[in-house]
C-alpha positions as MATLAB code, in Angstrom:
seq = 'XXXXXXXXXXXXXXXXXXXXXXXXXXXXXXXXXXXXXXXXXXXXXXXXXXXXXXXXXXXXXXXXXXXXXXXXXXXXXXXXXXXXXXXXXXXXXXXXXXXXXXXXXXXXXXXXXXXXXXXXXXXXXXXXXXXXXXXXXXXXXXXXXXXXXXXXXXXXXXXXXXXXXXXXXXXXXXXXXXXXXXXXXXXXXXXXXXXXXXXXXXXXXXXXXXXXXXXXXXXXXXXXXXXXXXXXXXXXXXXXXXXXXXXXXXXXXXXXX';
ca = [
      83.527  107.123  114.746;
      81.189  106.813  111.718;
      81.406  110.568  111.226;
      85.142  110.138  110.639;
      84.506  107.398  108.096;
      81.830  109.372  106.274;
      83.479  112.793  106.277;
      82.812  114.312  102.861;
      81.283  111.062  101.570;
      77.843  109.895  100.561;
      76.817  107.217  103.029;
      75.830  104.653  100.402;
      79.295  104.746   98.818;
      81.088  103.460  101.933;
      82.474   99.962  101.460;
      83.110   97.207  103.949;
      86.843   97.318  103.227;
      86.954  100.984  104.214;
      85.321  100.227  107.550;
      87.952   97.555  108.187;
      90.756   99.946  107.288;
      89.265  102.557  109.590;
      89.141  100.205  112.581;
      92.586   98.803  111.829;
      94.064  102.275  111.714;
      92.784  103.411  115.079;
      95.425  103.791  117.771;
      95.305  103.981  121.525;
      94.931  107.507  122.839;
      97.414  106.985  125.671;
      99.955  105.299  123.413;
      99.437  106.303  119.746;
     102.073  103.813  118.617;
      99.962  100.896  119.814;
      96.828   99.648  117.987;
      93.566   99.173  119.808;
      93.114   95.928  121.681;
      90.979   93.112  120.332;
      88.269   93.666  122.935;
      87.870   97.337  122.099;
      87.858   96.632  118.362;
      85.207   93.991  118.942;
      83.052   96.469  120.851;
      83.546   99.041  118.113;
      82.551   96.528  115.442;
      79.332   95.786  117.317;
      78.590   99.515  117.635;
      79.218  100.231  113.953;
      76.962   97.387  112.886;
      74.154   98.807  114.996;
      74.622  102.322  113.609;
      74.653  101.222  109.969;
      71.617   99.006  110.599;
      69.709  102.147  111.497;
      70.704  103.644  108.161;
      69.425  100.503  106.413;
      66.173  100.627  108.369;
      65.687  104.268  107.376;
      66.223  103.418  103.715;
      69.358  105.559  103.450;
      71.497  102.593  102.325;
      70.646   99.155  101.044;
      73.440   97.118  102.611;
      75.256   97.403  105.914;
      79.007   97.750  105.191;
      79.817   96.726  108.757;
      77.575   93.664  108.857;
      80.460   91.224  108.489;
      82.524   92.744  111.262;
      83.236   90.498  114.196;
      82.477   91.755  117.635;
      79.916   91.159  120.290;
      78.011   93.446  122.566;
      80.198   94.474  125.505;
      79.562   92.112  128.417;
      77.780   93.489  131.444;
      80.184   94.300  134.217;
      79.386   93.989  137.868;
      79.447   97.590  138.992;
      81.231   98.506  142.188;
      78.860   98.798  145.120;
      80.116   99.581  148.626;
      78.793   97.866  151.710;
      77.042   99.906  154.378;
      80.145   99.646  156.558;
      82.394  100.887  153.748;
      80.027  103.776  153.128;
      80.145  104.899  156.753;
      83.935  104.571  156.823;
      84.219  106.749  153.708;
      82.032  109.468  155.210;
      84.049  109.529  158.435;
      87.349  109.603  156.542;
      86.204  112.585  154.496;
      85.167  114.416  157.668;
      88.638  113.859  159.076;
      90.464  114.895  155.932;
      93.217  117.378  156.857;
      93.791  120.618  154.975;
      90.344  120.691  153.420;
      88.052  123.677  153.889;
      85.055  121.792  152.502;
      85.483  118.419  154.232;
      82.276  118.757  156.265;
      80.214  119.840  153.255;
      81.685  117.079  151.101;
      81.026  114.466  153.793;
      77.430  115.681  154.164;
      76.889  115.353  150.431;
      78.341  111.837  150.197;
      76.329  110.819  153.251;
      73.182  112.149  151.589;
      73.851  110.073  148.470;
      73.946  106.905  150.527;
      71.164  107.635  153.007;
      68.710  109.166  150.511;
      69.564  107.000  147.511;
      69.575  110.004  145.189;
      72.072  111.025  142.529;
      74.414  113.957  142.093;
      72.080  116.015  139.923;
      69.129  115.565  142.266;
      71.236  116.515  145.286;
      72.745  119.531  143.533;
      69.296  120.887  142.658;
      67.719  120.276  146.062;
      66.379  123.455  147.689;
      65.205  123.954  151.248;
      61.684  124.623  150.014;
      61.681  121.035  148.712;
      62.200  119.601  152.209;
      59.062  119.195  154.328;
      60.082  118.136  157.833;
      56.505  118.097  159.150;
      55.292  115.626  156.518;
      58.709  113.926  156.425;
      58.858  114.266  152.648;
      61.338  115.581  150.082;
      60.275  116.688  146.631;
      62.910  115.757  144.069;
      63.392  116.891  140.487;
      64.720  113.984  138.458;
      67.342  115.525  136.188;
      66.996  112.880  133.470;
      63.237  113.200  132.935;
      62.669  116.722  134.314;
      59.797  115.303  136.367;
      59.296  115.595  140.099;
      58.684  112.797  142.561;
      58.465  112.570  146.321;
      60.600  110.473  148.675;
      60.380  110.019  152.413;
      62.855  111.398  154.889;
      63.783  107.873  155.877;
      64.733  107.032  159.482;
      68.362  106.626  158.368;
      68.219  110.028  156.626;
      66.419  112.198  159.187;
      69.387  112.775  161.559;
      71.465  114.107  158.668;
      68.659  116.400  157.453;
      68.093  117.691  160.990;
      71.800  118.421  161.307;
      71.843  120.268  157.989;
      68.851  122.325  159.087;
      70.543  123.274  162.370;
      73.662  124.340  160.461;
      71.597  126.749  158.324;
      69.379  128.701  160.779;
      69.010  131.631  158.371;
      68.318  129.503  155.292;
      66.036  130.833  152.572;
      63.441  128.657  150.800;
      65.240  128.985  147.466;
      68.664  128.285  148.988;
      70.446  125.080  148.008;
      70.619  122.463  150.748;
      74.211  121.580  149.863;
      76.994  124.137  149.632;
      79.090  121.986  147.313;
      77.836  120.475  144.055;
      80.210  117.538  143.971;
      82.702  115.695  146.121;
      84.674  113.511  143.709;
      88.083  114.574  144.998;
      87.097  113.981  148.604;
      85.624  110.595  147.684;
      88.732  109.603  145.754;
      90.920  110.604  148.715;
      88.874  108.521  151.142;
      88.872  105.441  148.905;
      92.653  105.623  148.495;
      93.249  106.129  152.207;
      91.000  103.217  153.159;
      92.277  100.915  150.421;
      88.810  100.645  148.869;
      88.008  100.494  145.144;
      87.486  103.878  143.551;
      83.754  104.185  144.125;
      81.831  106.852  142.261;
      78.963  108.960  143.655;
      76.571  106.709  141.729;
      77.895  103.729  143.696;
      76.029  104.936  146.790;
      72.744  105.023  144.922;
      73.302  101.383  144.001;
      74.179  100.665  147.622;
      70.915  102.218  148.786;
      68.832  100.179  146.337;
      70.717   96.974  147.083;
      70.303   97.487  150.822;
      66.569   98.067  150.420;
      66.147   94.848  148.457;
      68.291   92.866  150.883;
      66.121   94.082  153.736;
      63.001   92.837  152.011;
      61.515   96.148  150.886;
      59.109   95.631  148.011;
      60.767   96.341  144.607;
      57.817   98.494  143.591;
      58.350  100.693  146.624;
      62.094  100.810  145.969;
      61.316  101.936  142.408;
      59.318  104.845  143.783;
      62.389  106.025  145.726;
      64.109  106.459  142.360;
      61.235  108.170  140.577;
      60.475  105.064  138.484;
      56.901  104.345  137.458;
      57.284  100.777  136.227;
      56.365   98.991  139.424;
      59.917   97.834  140.021;
      60.603   96.096  136.686;
      63.822   98.011  136.008;
      64.977   97.617  139.604;
      64.571   93.841  139.439;
      66.291   93.644  136.064;
      69.255   95.779  137.096;
      69.749   94.522  140.647;
      68.849   90.874  140.202;
      72.358   89.853  141.348;
      72.226   91.657  144.742;
      75.277   90.292  146.596;
      76.564   86.697  146.561;
      76.677   86.500  150.365;
      73.063   87.634  150.599;
      71.951   85.170  147.932;
      73.631   82.321  149.808;
      71.866   83.391  152.997;
      68.509   83.394  151.239;
      69.009   79.905  149.818;
      69.726   78.679  153.340;
      65.969   78.924  153.818;
      65.567   75.896  151.561;
      67.020   73.623  154.205;
      64.652   70.915  155.353;
      63.315   71.245  158.852;
];
C-alpha cells in the first residue's frame, strides 16, 4: 500500500492528508463500488503507522504522516483446529471419495500431517532416505529455517509409515515419500461433505500440538517435534488456550477432597 502512496514521490514530502485520501479511496476488490469496511481500514491504519515508524527510526523522515490514523492491531483470532475424531473422519472421507485417482495418496498425506505434526513443505520434501525405521526416527528439513531436525516415528504414526513402505517396495533412497505435494481439494471436499469448517493443512499441525499438550507431554518436548529450540516458549505462548473443554476438565482437579 505505501508503495502506491509514494509512487514517484520523495518519502518526506508525503502528508497526513494524502494518507487519509489514499485509505478513503480504496475499494473492495470483490465489489469495487463499495468502500472498505471500518475494520479493514482500521487494520490498514495500524499497518501504515508501523511502516512509517520504521522510516522515522531510520532517519529517512522526521514525522510519521500516519501517526494520527485510528486503528488498532488486528485482534488474534482463534484458529480452526479439528478434534482427533474429526481428523480421522476427514481421512476416511477422502479415501472414499469417488472419481478421484489420487484419493489414497491425498488421504495418506493428510493423515501424515495429523499423525506426524509436520507441515506441507516438510512433507513435500520428505525422502525415503530420511526415514529410519530401525531407529524409529525421521530427519526433517524445516522449510522456513532450512535447518534439519529429527522427530520420532510416533506410535500413532508407525502404522501409516509401514503401510507407505509396503506400497513402495521398489522405492529409491532419493524418492519422495508422498506422490502428491498437496491435498487441498480433497480436504475441502471432505470438510464440505462432513459439514465441518474448512480446515487447512496447517490445522492438523495445530491439532497434533494441542493433542500433545492435552495429554500432558512436556512443552519442551513438543517444541522439539516442531524443530523449535526455545524450550517450548513459543508453544506455550501460541497454544495457551488449548480447548475450553480440556481447560474445564483440568480445573476440576481443584475440587476439595
